[in-house]
Coordinates of C-alpha atoms in Angstrom, one line a residue:
X1 CA 17.4 -6.5 -61.0
X2 CA 14.1 -5.8 -60.0
X3 CA 11.1 -4.9 -62.9
X4 CA 9.2 -1.4 -63.4
X5 CA 6.5 -3.5 -62.7
X6 CA 7.8 -5.3 -59.1
X7 CA 9.5 -2.5 -57.4
X8 CA 6.0 -0.5 -58.1
X9 CA 4.4 -3.4 -56.4
X10 CA 7.1 -3.5 -53.5
X11 CA 6.0 0.2 -52.9
X12 CA 2.4 -0.1 -53.2
X13 CA 2.2 -2.4 -50.0
X14 CA 4.5 -0.7 -47.8
X15 CA 2.5 2.5 -49.0
X16 CA -0.8 0.8 -48.1
X17 CA 0.4 -0.9 -44.7
X18 CA 0.5 2.5 -43.5
X19 CA -3.3 4.5 -45.3
X20 CA -5.9 3.4 -41.7
X21 CA -8.6 4.9 -43.4
X22 CA -9.3 2.4 -46.0
X23 CA -10.4 4.9 -48.3
X24 CA -7.7 4.2 -51.4
X25 CA -9.5 0.7 -52.4
X26 CA -7.7 -0.4 -55.4
X27 CA -6.2 3.4 -56.5
X28 CA -3.4 2.0 -56.7
X29 CA -3.8 -0.3 -59.0
X30 CA -4.4 1.7 -61.7
X31 CA -0.5 3.5 -61.2
X32 CA 2.9 2.3 -62.8
X33 CA 6.7 4.1 -62.7
X34 CA 8.5 5.2 -66.1
X35 CA 12.3 5.3 -66.5
X36 CA 13.7 8.7 -64.9
X37 CA 14.9 11.2 -67.7
X38 CA 17.0 14.1 -66.4
X39 CA 15.5 14.4 -63.3
X40 CA 12.1 13.4 -63.4
X41 CA 10.0 10.2 -63.2
X42 CA 6.8 10.1 -65.0
X43 CA 4.3 7.8 -62.9
X44 CA 1.4 6.4 -65.5
X45 CA -2.1 7.3 -64.5
X46 CA -5.2 5.1 -65.6
X47 CA -7.3 7.4 -65.3
X48 CA -8.4 11.5 -64.8
X49 CA -10.8 10.2 -61.3
X50 CA -7.4 8.7 -59.7
X51 CA -5.3 11.3 -61.3
X52 CA -6.8 13.2 -59.2
X53 CA -7.7 11.3 -56.4
X54 CA -4.4 10.7 -55.8
X55 CA -3.7 15.0 -55.8
X56 CA -5.5 15.9 -53.6
X57 CA -5.3 12.1 -50.9
X58 CA -1.7 10.4 -51.0
X59 CA 0.3 12.7 -53.2
X60 CA 2.5 13.5 -50.3
X61 CA 3.0 9.9 -49.3
X62 CA 3.4 9.0 -52.2
X63 CA 6.6 10.8 -53.1
X64 CA 7.8 10.1 -50.0
X65 CA 7.9 6.2 -50.0
X66 CA 8.9 6.2 -53.7
X67 CA 12.0 9.1 -52.3
X68 CA 12.9 6.0 -50.1
X69 CA 14.1 3.4 -53.0
X70 CA 18.1 4.8 -54.5
X71 CA 16.4 5.1 -57.6
X72 CA 14.3 8.5 -56.6
X73 CA 16.3 10.2 -54.9
X74 CA 18.0 11.8 -57.0
X75 CA 15.1 13.0 -58.7
X76 CA 13.3 16.4 -59.4
X77 CA 10.3 16.9 -61.2
X78 CA 7.6 14.5 -60.5
X79 CA 4.4 14.4 -62.2
X80 CA 1.1 11.9 -62.8
X81 CA 0.4 10.8 -66.5
X82 CA -2.5 9.6 -67.6
X83 CA -2.0 6.6 -70.6
X84 CA -5.4 3.9 -70.4
X85 CA -3.8 3.1 -73.3
X86 CA -0.8 1.2 -71.0
X87 CA -3.5 -1.2 -69.2
X88 CA -4.8 -1.6 -71.6
X89 CA -3.8 -5.2 -72.3
X90 CA -3.9 -6.3 -68.6
X91 CA -7.7 -5.2 -68.0
X92 CA -8.4 -6.4 -71.5
X93 CA -6.7 -10.1 -70.1
X94 CA -9.5 -9.8 -67.2
X95 CA -12.3 -8.9 -69.4
X96 CA -12.2 -12.2 -71.4
X97 CA -11.3 -14.4 -69.2
X98 CA -14.8 -12.9 -67.3
X99 CA -16.2 -12.9 -70.7
X100 CA -15.2 -16.7 -70.7
X101 CA -16.0 -17.7 -67.2
X102 CA -19.9 -16.0 -67.5
X103 CA -20.9 -18.6 -70.2
X104 CA -19.4 -21.9 -68.3
X105 CA -22.8 -22.3 -66.9
X106 CA -24.8 -24.9 -64.5
X107 CA -28.2 -26.3 -65.3
X108 CA -29.6 -24.2 -62.9
X109 CA -29.3 -20.9 -64.5
X110 CA -30.1 -22.2 -67.5
X111 CA -33.6 -24.0 -65.9
X112 CA -34.2 -20.7 -63.8
X113 CA -32.3 -17.5 -64.9
X114 CA -34.7 -14.7 -64.2
X115 CA -32.4 -15.1 -61.0
X116 CA -28.8 -14.8 -61.9
X117 CA -28.6 -11.7 -63.5
X118 CA -26.1 -9.2 -62.4
X119 CA -25.9 -5.5 -63.4
X120 CA -22.1 -5.0 -65.3
X121 CA -21.5 -1.8 -64.3
X122 CA -21.7 -3.1 -60.0
X123 CA -17.8 -4.0 -59.5
X124 CA -15.6 -2.8 -56.8
X125 CA -14.4 -0.8 -59.1
X126 CA -17.0 1.3 -59.7
X127 CA -17.4 1.4 -55.9
X128 CA -16.0 4.9 -54.0
X129 CA -15.5 4.7 -50.8
X130 CA -15.7 7.3 -48.5
X131 CA -15.3 7.8 -44.5
X132 CA -19.7 6.8 -44.7
X133 CA -19.2 3.6 -46.8
X134 CA -16.2 1.8 -46.1
X135 CA -17.3 -0.6 -43.1
X136 CA -19.8 -1.5 -45.8
X137 CA -17.4 -2.0 -48.8
X138 CA -14.9 -3.9 -46.2
X139 CA -17.4 -5.9 -45.5
X140 CA -18.2 -7.0 -48.4
X141 CA -14.8 -7.4 -50.0
X142 CA -14.3 -10.4 -46.5
X143 CA -17.8 -11.6 -47.6
X144 CA -16.4 -12.3 -51.4
X145 CA -13.0 -13.6 -50.7
X146 CA -14.7 -16.4 -48.4
X147 CA -17.6 -17.0 -49.2
X148 CA -20.7 -18.9 -46.7
X149 CA -17.0 -19.6 -44.3
X150 CA -16.9 -16.0 -42.2
X151 CA -19.9 -13.7 -42.0
X152 CA -23.0 -15.3 -43.1
X153 CA -25.2 -13.7 -43.5
X154 CA -24.0 -9.8 -44.4
X155 CA -26.9 -8.1 -43.2
X156 CA -26.0 -4.0 -45.0
X157 CA -28.8 -1.5 -44.4
X158 CA -29.0 2.2 -44.8
X159 CA -31.3 4.6 -46.6
X160 CA -31.7 4.6 -51.0
X161 CA -29.9 5.3 -53.0
X162 CA -27.0 5.0 -51.0
X163 CA -25.3 2.2 -52.7
X164 CA -26.2 -1.6 -50.9
X165 CA -27.6 -3.4 -53.5
X166 CA -24.6 -2.1 -55.4
X167 CA -21.6 -3.5 -52.4
X168 CA -24.1 -6.4 -53.2
X169 CA -24.0 -7.7 -57.2
X170 CA -19.8 -6.9 -57.0
X171 CA -19.9 -9.6 -53.8
X172 CA -21.3 -11.6 -56.6
X173 CA -19.6 -10.8 -60.0
X174 CA -16.1 -11.0 -57.7
X175 CA -17.2 -14.9 -57.3
X176 CA -17.5 -15.1 -60.2
X177 CA -14.0 -14.0 -61.1
X178 CA -13.1 -16.5 -59.0
X179 CA -15.0 -19.7 -60.0
X180 CA -17.7 -19.7 -62.3
X181 CA -18.9 -22.7 -61.4
X182 CA -20.7 -20.8 -58.5
X183 CA -24.5 -20.0 -58.9
X184 CA -24.8 -16.6 -58.1
X185 CA -28.1 -15.5 -58.0
X186 CA -29.4 -11.3 -56.9
X187 CA -33.0 -11.2 -55.8
X188 CA -35.7 -8.5 -54.5
X189 CA -38.0 -9.9 -51.6
X190 CA -40.5 -8.9 -53.9
X191 CA -39.7 -11.2 -56.3
X192 CA -39.1 -13.9 -53.7
X193 CA -42.4 -13.4 -52.0
X194 CA -44.1 -13.0 -56.2
X195 CA -42.0 -17.0 -57.0
X196 CA -43.5 -18.0 -53.7
X197 CA -46.9 -17.4 -53.9
X198 CA -47.5 -18.4 -58.3
X199 CA -45.1 -22.3 -56.7
X200 CA -48.1 -22.5 -54.4
X201 CA -50.8 -21.9 -57.1
X202 CA -49.1 -23.8 -59.4
X203 CA -49.9 -26.3 -56.6
X204 CA -45.5 -27.2 -57.2
X205 CA -44.1 -25.8 -54.1
X206 CA -41.5 -28.4 -55.1
X207 CA -39.5 -26.7 -57.7
X208 CA -39.5 -22.9 -55.8
X209 CA -37.5 -25.5 -54.0
X210 CA -35.4 -26.5 -55.6
X211 CA -35.1 -23.1 -57.4
X212 CA -33.5 -21.6 -53.5
X213 CA -32.3 -24.1 -52.5
X214 CA -29.2 -25.7 -54.8
X215 CA -28.1 -21.5 -54.5
X216 CA -24.3 -21.4 -53.5
X217 CA -24.8 -17.3 -53.0
X218 CA -28.4 -15.8 -52.7
X219 CA -28.6 -12.0 -52.6
X220 CA -31.6 -10.8 -51.2
X221 CA -32.1 -7.5 -51.6
X222 CA -34.5 -5.2 -49.8
X223 CA -35.5 -7.6 -46.8
X224 CA -37.9 -4.9 -45.1
X225 CA -40.9 -5.7 -47.5
X226 CA -41.1 -9.6 -46.3
X227 CA -42.0 -7.8 -43.1
X228 CA -46.2 -8.9 -42.6
X229 CA -46.4 -11.6 -44.8
X230 CA -45.9 -14.9 -42.7
X231 CA -46.3 -17.4 -45.0
X232 CA -43.4 -16.1 -47.0
X233 CA -40.9 -15.6 -43.7
X234 CA -41.4 -19.2 -42.5
X235 CA -40.4 -20.7 -46.2
X236 CA -38.0 -18.3 -46.3
X237 CA -36.3 -19.6 -43.1
X238 CA -36.5 -22.7 -43.9
X239 CA -34.7 -21.7 -47.2
X240 CA -32.0 -19.8 -45.3
X241 CA -31.2 -22.1 -42.7
X242 CA -30.9 -25.2 -45.3
X243 CA -28.9 -22.5 -47.3
X244 CA -26.7 -21.7 -44.1
X245 CA -25.9 -25.5 -43.3
X246 CA -25.0 -26.2 -46.6
X247 CA -21.8 -23.4 -45.9
X248 CA -24.1 -21.3 -48.7
X249 CA -23.1 -17.8 -48.7
X250 CA -26.6 -15.2 -47.7
X251 CA -26.9 -11.6 -48.7
X252 CA -29.0 -8.5 -47.6
X253 CA -29.6 -5.7 -47.9
X254 CA -32.5 -3.2 -46.1
X255 CA -33.5 0.8 -45.1
X256 CA -33.2 -0.7 -41.2
X257 CA -31.0 -2.7 -39.0
X258 CA -32.5 -6.7 -38.0
X259 CA -33.5 -5.0 -34.7
X260 CA -36.3 -2.6 -35.7
X261 CA -37.6 -4.8 -38.9
X262 CA -41.4 -5.1 -37.5
X263 CA -44.1 -7.5 -37.8
X264 CA -40.8 -10.4 -38.2
X265 CA -40.5 -13.3 -36.9
X266 CA -38.2 -13.0 -34.1
X267 CA -36.6 -16.4 -35.6
X268 CA -35.7 -14.2 -38.9
X269 CA -34.7 -11.6 -36.9
X270 CA -32.2 -13.9 -35.0
X271 CA -31.1 -15.2 -38.2
X272 CA -30.5 -12.2 -39.2
X273 CA -28.2 -10.7 -36.1
X274 CA -26.7 -13.7 -36.2
X275 CA -24.6 -12.4 -38.8
X276 CA -22.2 -9.0 -40.2
X277 CA -23.6 -6.5 -39.8
X278 CA -22.5 -3.1 -42.3
X279 CA -24.5 0.4 -42.5
X280 CA -24.0 2.7 -45.5
X281 CA -25.3 5.9 -43.9
X282 CA -25.5 9.4 -46.7
X283 CA -22.7 10.6 -47.9
X284 CA -20.6 13.4 -46.7
X285 CA -19.1 16.0 -49.3
X286 CA -16.1 15.0 -50.3
X287 CA -17.4 11.3 -51.2
X288 CA -20.1 13.4 -52.8
X289 CA -17.2 14.7 -54.9
X290 CA -15.4 12.1 -55.5
X291 CA -18.7 10.4 -56.9
X292 CA -19.7 13.0 -59.3
X293 CA -15.1 12.7 -60.4
X294 CA -15.6 9.2 -61.6
X295 CA -19.1 9.8 -62.5
X296 CA -17.5 12.7 -65.7
X297 CA -15.2 10.4 -66.5
X298 CA -17.9 7.6 -67.0
X299 CA -19.2 9.9 -69.3
X300 CA -16.2 11.1 -70.7
X301 CA -16.6 14.6 -70.5
X302 CA -14.4 17.5 -69.1
X303 CA -16.3 19.8 -65.8
X304 CA -14.8 22.3 -63.3
X305 CA -13.9 21.4 -59.7
X306 CA -16.0 24.2 -59.3
X307 CA -19.4 23.5 -61.0
X308 CA -19.0 19.4 -59.0
X309 CA -18.5 20.8 -56.0
X310 CA -21.6 23.2 -56.5
X311 CA -23.2 19.9 -57.6
X312 CA -22.6 18.4 -54.3
X313 CA -23.2 21.0 -51.8
X314 CA -26.5 20.7 -53.4
X315 CA -27.8 16.9 -53.5
X316 CA -27.7 15.3 -50.8
X317 CA -29.9 13.0 -50.0
X318 CA -28.2 10.4 -51.8
X319 CA -26.0 9.2 -54.5
X320 CA -28.7 8.0 -57.1
X321 CA -29.8 11.3 -56.8
X322 CA -26.9 12.4 -56.7
X323 CA -25.1 11.5 -60.3
X324 CA -29.0 11.9 -61.9
X325 CA -28.8 15.5 -61.1
X326 CA -25.3 15.7 -62.4
X327 CA -26.3 13.8 -66.4
X328 CA -29.2 16.4 -65.9
X329 CA -26.5 19.7 -65.5
X330 CA -24.3 18.1 -68.0
X331 CA -27.4 17.6 -70.8
X332 CA -29.0 21.0 -69.8
X333 CA -25.0 22.0 -70.9
X334 CA -25.0 19.7 -74.0
X335 CA -28.0 20.6 -76.1
X336 CA -28.2 24.4 -74.9
X337 CA -24.8 25.0 -75.0
X338 CA -25.9 28.2 -72.4
X339 CA -22.8 28.3 -69.8
X340 CA -24.0 27.6 -66.0
X341 CA -24.6 30.3 -63.1
X342 CA -25.6 29.5 -59.9
X343 CA -29.2 30.2 -60.4
X344 CA -29.3 28.2 -64.8
X345 CA -27.5 25.2 -62.1
X346 CA -30.0 25.5 -59.3
X347 CA -33.4 25.7 -61.9
X348 CA -32.0 22.7 -63.3
X349 CA -31.6 21.5 -59.7
X350 CA -34.7 22.4 -58.0
X351 CA -36.4 18.7 -58.3
X352 CA -32.9 16.9 -56.4
X353 CA -32.7 19.6 -53.9
X354 CA -34.0 19.5 -50.0
X355 CA -34.3 22.4 -48.4
X356 CA -30.9 21.4 -46.0
X357 CA -31.3 25.0 -44.5
X358 CA -34.5 23.4 -42.5
X359 CA -33.2 19.6 -41.7
X360 CA -29.9 20.7 -41.1
X361 CA -29.6 23.8 -39.2
X362 CA -26.0 25.3 -37.5
X363 CA -28.2 25.7 -34.6
X364 CA -29.3 21.7 -34.8
X365 CA -25.4 20.7 -35.1
X366 CA -24.1 23.4 -32.6
X367 CA -26.1 21.3 -30.5
X368 CA -25.4 18.0 -31.3
X369 CA -22.0 18.4 -30.7
X370 CA -22.4 20.5 -28.0
X371 CA -24.0 17.8 -26.4
X372 CA -21.0 15.0 -27.2
X373 CA -18.6 16.8 -26.6
X374 CA -20.3 18.0 -23.4
X375 CA -19.5 21.9 -23.6
X376 CA -22.0 24.2 -24.0
X377 CA -22.8 26.2 -27.5
X378 CA -21.7 30.0 -26.4
X379 CA -18.4 27.8 -25.3
X380 CA -18.0 26.5 -28.6
X381 CA -19.1 30.3 -30.8
X382 CA -16.5 32.4 -27.9
X383 CA -13.2 32.8 -28.8
X384 CA -12.4 30.1 -26.0
X385 CA -8.6 28.4 -27.0
X386 CA -8.8 26.1 -25.1
X387 CA -8.3 22.6 -26.6
X388 CA -11.3 20.9 -24.8
X389 CA -13.2 23.7 -27.3
X390 CA -10.7 23.7 -30.3
X391 CA -12.4 19.8 -30.6
X392 CA -15.8 20.1 -31.0
X393 CA -16.0 24.2 -32.4
X394 CA -13.8 22.4 -36.1
X395 CA -15.8 19.2 -35.3
X396 CA -19.6 21.8 -35.7
X397 CA -17.5 24.0 -39.0
X398 CA -16.6 20.9 -40.4
X399 CA -20.3 19.7 -40.3
X400 CA -21.3 22.6 -41.3
X401 CA -19.9 22.7 -44.6
X402 CA -21.1 19.1 -44.8
X403 CA -24.5 19.4 -44.5
X404 CA -26.1 22.7 -44.8
X405 CA -24.6 23.6 -48.1
X406 CA -23.6 27.1 -46.6
X407 CA -20.8 28.7 -48.2
X408 CA -17.3 29.1 -46.3
X409 CA -18.2 33.1 -45.4
X410 CA -21.6 32.6 -44.2
X411 CA -20.5 29.6 -42.1
X412 CA -17.8 31.6 -40.5
X413 CA -20.1 34.9 -39.7
X414 CA -22.8 31.8 -38.2
X415 CA -19.5 31.1 -35.5
X416 CA -18.6 34.5 -35.2
X417 CA -16.0 34.6 -36.9
X418 CA -14.9 37.6 -39.2
X419 CA -12.5 35.8 -41.7
X420 CA -13.7 32.2 -43.4
X421 CA -10.0 30.8 -43.3
X422 CA -10.8 30.2 -39.9
X423 CA -13.1 27.4 -40.9
X424 CA -11.3 26.4 -44.5
X425 CA -8.3 25.5 -41.9
X426 CA -11.6 23.3 -39.4
X427 CA -12.6 21.5 -42.1
X428 CA -9.0 21.1 -43.4
X429 CA -7.8 19.6 -39.4
X430 CA -10.6 17.3 -39.3
X431 CA -10.5 16.2 -43.0
X432 CA -7.6 14.5 -41.4
X433 CA -8.0 13.8 -38.5
X434 CA -11.0 11.7 -40.0
X435 CA -8.6 9.2 -41.7
X436 CA -6.1 9.6 -38.6
X437 CA -7.2 8.8 -35.7
X438 CA -10.2 6.7 -34.9
X439 CA -11.5 8.1 -32.2
X440 CA -12.4 11.7 -34.1
X441 CA -14.0 9.3 -36.6
X442 CA -16.2 7.6 -34.6
X443 CA -17.2 10.8 -32.5
X444 CA -18.4 12.1 -36.3
X445 CA -20.6 9.3 -37.5
X446 CA -21.6 9.2 -34.2
X447 CA -23.2 13.2 -35.0
X448 CA -23.8 12.9 -38.4
X449 CA -25.9 10.2 -37.7
X450 CA -28.3 11.4 -34.3
X451 CA -28.6 15.1 -36.4
X452 CA -29.6 13.1 -40.2
X453 CA -31.9 10.8 -37.7
X454 CA -33.6 13.4 -35.3

């Protein structure tokens, strides 16, 4: 007889195979099936965040797959139940194993402890995946499973506060979990530069090379800071070549792709481009909401979904500021005991809210969408129902909701519609297509990137 755990693993494997958007991550690892009692089945989940995501994104698919199994075909009632205690033993075992692994240090780690420190929160499990970062997340996981073999170097680029450092250090944590004897070093390019200058001042460059060339995995943050530093670039070039030749993994982050790095040696740019390049874009509304739901869970606070969505619509700059803004709102409510409303929240968030109506206007969105799909703006705003017009119109409505912070009624008004349900339908339609239709997803990403870079 198949055990409940084995049974769920079979369902999980089949379900994951059907989800092409790769946004589920390790979500289905947080589920256990209960016993069927009086035509009811409890599906145990480890936390509120995972419960919310399953209910909003995967519930129908989950039900369809579970009902394929004879034991569950007569079940009338399925219920997700938060039961962290059922997962505690397994999590404790993993944590114990990792702690033991981290205690096994090589001589080089004891001699140079300053470069062998990782933020314990920066793991793949804590990284919320969405369409804006799924490529970088997938690339990071691939590298962590086969370090030094494929995709060397891995070059992750994107704006400040979008999760580059998180992903980079998640690679390090995963590699250490699998092999605690690996020397995984994390430095900023500034740290690398300062260490190099100090070695020259001490007339001891050999010690610097000993420090950086015995590394198994080198994680360098903000590599763009090497621009203009000729001697440091030469030293990094030699370090890079030696590590790659030894099949050691290198991961780099930057605020721009290699081709756009100025005052950097051509041979370095060429090496950066020789591996895998992945970008991280600003999070869309759905991802911002998911990030705040996870943060609420971590802070162990109950927050209305309406409040979370309101903050997510207002703070669109980056993840770091989004999380900081959320903490400010929660702290205000906790310290004052006052109820929150739009005016109060806007006042709390005044330092985080950008002038999105000026920066991302519906006119700009319409212009970019019309250019991409090669249709007229007037046709998008018309009542025409041709498929060639409906698709761009729905995309424009979705982008307006994502980038402008306008309410659905206001967006409807801008598009000449009397009823905001038309906008709601369009947003749901495009959101679904982004997850299932690669061409729509690519169009959305290209248009969004062009708007935000203009």
